[in-house]
Amino acid sequence: MGKALTGGFPLSACIGSSKVMEEAWPRSTGEAMHTSTFLGHPVGCAMALAQLDLLKSRDLARASHRQGAGWLKELQERFAPMGHRVQVRGRGLMMGIELLDARGFPDGAQVVAWAKRLLQEGMVVLPSGENGEVLSLSPPLIIGASHMQEASRKLLKTYRQLSSL
């Protein structure tokens, strides 16, 4: 976990079960053995605690699951006419749109071009997947319906622009 824990401020956390952590690093007398880059910064720690309070008080995990399910359905419906070449999947608000070429192979080059078009539209997305064939969407947990609608519109518009070339 990293900056998501603080809403963007540099802080990192390494989390695992006792069994995993004991196997991964030798027993410590207090010093973090894995890193010291963002170790224990008071401001970062305070921000992380505040972020965790917000996640709980606003029930953002449940809200993101609900919003994400609706947005996933919308995106799947919007891209359904493209057939097997566009596959939309997601969990919560984390979405992935995989592009395949006409032969059914991953189309990373098309995803990179799509990401560049979306950046020109003011939308920051990243290619991911083994071959860069998945357009990753990871909006903030507080995204509103109007922003999701705007993102959907931009996704479809820029995809159509690319597929017409």
Coordinates of C-alpha atoms in Angstrom, one line a residue:
M1 CA 0.0 0.0 0.0
G2 CA 1.2 3.5 -0.7
K3 CA -0.2 6.9 -1.4
A4 CA -3.8 5.7 -1.4
L5 CA -3.4 5.3 2.3
T6 CA -3.0 9.1 2.7
G7 CA -4.8 10.5 -0.3
G8 CA -1.6 11.2 -2.1
F9 CA 1.0 12.1 0.5
P10 CA 4.1 9.9 0.4
L11 CA 3.7 7.0 2.9
S12 CA 4.1 3.3 2.4
A13 CA 2.9 0.3 4.4
C14 CA 3.8 -3.3 4.1
I15 CA 0.9 -5.4 5.3
G16 CA 0.7 -9.2 5.6
S17 CA -0.2 -12.0 8.0
S18 CA 2.2 -12.7 10.8
K19 CA 3.3 -15.9 9.1
V20 CA 4.1 -14.1 5.8
M21 CA 5.8 -11.2 7.5
E22 CA 8.0 -13.4 9.7
E23 CA 9.1 -15.5 6.7
A24 CA 9.8 -12.4 4.6
W25 CA 11.9 -10.4 7.0
P26 CA 14.1 -11.3 10.0
R27 CA 12.8 -10.4 13.5
S28 CA 13.3 -6.7 14.2
T29 CA 14.0 -4.8 17.4
G30 CA 11.8 -2.0 16.1
E31 CA 13.4 -0.8 12.9
A32 CA 11.5 -1.5 9.7
M33 CA 13.6 -3.9 7.8
H34 CA 12.0 -3.5 4.4
T35 CA 12.3 0.2 3.7
S36 CA 12.9 3.6 5.1
T37 CA 11.8 5.8 2.2
F38 CA 8.6 7.0 3.8
L39 CA 9.1 5.5 7.3
G40 CA 7.0 6.9 10.1
H41 CA 6.7 10.5 8.9
P42 CA 4.4 12.2 11.4
V43 CA 2.4 14.1 8.8
G44 CA 2.0 11.0 6.6
C45 CA 0.9 8.9 9.6
A46 CA -1.6 11.5 10.7
M47 CA -3.0 11.7 7.2
A48 CA -3.3 7.9 7.0
L49 CA -5.2 7.8 10.2
A50 CA -7.6 10.6 9.0
Q51 CA -8.0 8.7 5.7
L52 CA -8.9 5.5 7.5
D53 CA -11.5 7.4 9.6
L54 CA -13.0 8.8 6.4
L55 CA -13.1 5.4 4.8
K56 CA -15.1 4.1 7.8
S57 CA -17.3 7.1 8.4
R58 CA -18.4 7.4 4.8
D59 CA -18.5 3.7 4.3
L60 CA -16.5 4.2 1.1
A61 CA -15.8 0.6 0.5
R62 CA -19.5 -0.3 0.3
A63 CA -20.2 2.9 -1.7
S64 CA -17.5 2.1 -4.2
H65 CA -18.7 -1.4 -4.7
R66 CA -22.3 -0.2 -5.3
Q67 CA -21.2 2.6 -7.7
G68 CA -18.7 0.4 -9.4
A69 CA -21.4 -2.3 -10.1
G70 CA -23.6 0.3 -11.8
W71 CA -20.7 1.8 -13.8
L72 CA -19.5 -1.6 -14.9
K73 CA -22.9 -2.4 -16.2
E74 CA -23.1 0.9 -18.0
L75 CA -19.7 0.5 -19.7
Q76 CA -20.5 -3.1 -20.6
E77 CA -23.7 -2.0 -22.3
R78 CA -22.0 0.9 -24.1
F79 CA -19.2 -1.3 -25.4
A80 CA -21.4 -4.3 -26.2
P81 CA -21.9 -3.3 -29.9
M82 CA -18.1 -3.6 -30.3
G83 CA -18.4 -7.4 -29.8
H84 CA -15.5 -9.5 -28.5
R85 CA -12.8 -6.9 -29.3
V86 CA -13.7 -4.8 -26.2
Q87 CA -14.0 -6.6 -22.9
V88 CA -15.0 -4.6 -19.9
R89 CA -14.5 -6.0 -16.4
G90 CA -14.1 -4.5 -12.9
R91 CA -14.4 -4.8 -9.2
G92 CA -15.6 -1.9 -7.2
L93 CA -14.5 1.3 -9.0
M94 CA -11.4 -0.4 -10.4
M95 CA -12.2 -1.1 -14.1
G96 CA -10.3 -2.6 -16.9
I97 CA -11.2 -2.4 -20.6
E98 CA -9.3 -5.0 -22.6
L99 CA -8.8 -4.5 -26.4
L100 CA -8.3 -7.4 -28.8
D101 CA -7.3 -7.1 -32.4
A102 CA -9.4 -8.7 -35.2
R103 CA -7.7 -12.0 -34.7
G104 CA -8.5 -12.0 -30.9
F105 CA -5.0 -11.2 -29.8
P106 CA -4.2 -8.5 -27.1
D107 CA -3.9 -5.1 -28.7
G108 CA -1.5 -3.1 -26.5
A109 CA -0.6 -0.6 -29.2
Q110 CA -4.3 0.4 -29.5
V111 CA -4.6 0.8 -25.8
V112 CA -1.6 3.1 -25.6
A113 CA -3.1 5.2 -28.4
W114 CA -6.4 5.3 -26.6
A115 CA -4.8 6.3 -23.3
K116 CA -3.0 9.2 -25.2
R117 CA -6.4 10.3 -26.7
L118 CA -8.0 10.2 -23.3
L119 CA -5.2 12.3 -21.8
Q120 CA -6.0 15.0 -24.4
E121 CA -9.6 14.8 -23.1
G122 CA -8.3 15.4 -19.6
M123 CA -8.6 11.8 -18.4
V124 CA -5.6 10.0 -16.9
V125 CA -5.7 6.3 -17.5
L126 CA -2.9 3.7 -17.7
P127 CA -2.3 0.7 -20.0
S128 CA -1.8 -2.4 -18.0
G129 CA -1.8 -6.2 -18.5
E130 CA 1.0 -8.4 -19.7
N131 CA 1.0 -6.8 -23.1
G132 CA -0.5 -3.4 -22.2
E133 CA -3.8 -4.5 -23.6
V134 CA -5.9 -3.3 -20.7
L135 CA -7.0 0.3 -20.2
S136 CA -7.0 0.7 -16.4
L137 CA -9.5 3.0 -14.7
S138 CA -9.1 3.7 -11.0
P139 CA -11.1 6.8 -10.1
P140 CA -11.2 8.2 -6.6
L141 CA -13.6 6.6 -4.2
I142 CA -15.5 9.8 -3.9
I143 CA -16.3 10.1 -7.6
G144 CA -19.8 11.3 -8.4
A145 CA -22.3 10.1 -10.9
S146 CA -21.7 13.1 -13.2
H147 CA -18.0 12.4 -13.4
M148 CA -18.6 8.7 -14.2
Q149 CA -21.0 9.7 -17.0
E150 CA -18.5 12.2 -18.4
A151 CA -15.8 9.5 -18.3
S152 CA -18.1 7.0 -20.0
R153 CA -18.8 9.5 -22.7
K154 CA -15.1 10.3 -23.2
L155 CA -14.2 6.6 -23.3
L156 CA -16.7 5.8 -26.0
K157 CA -15.9 9.0 -28.0
T158 CA -12.2 8.3 -28.1
Y159 CA -12.6 4.6 -28.8
R160 CA -14.8 5.4 -31.8
Q161 CA -12.2 8.0 -33.0
L162 CA -9.4 5.3 -32.8
S163 CA -11.4 2.6 -34.4
S164 CA -12.3 4.8 -37.4
L165 CA -8.6 5.3 -38.3

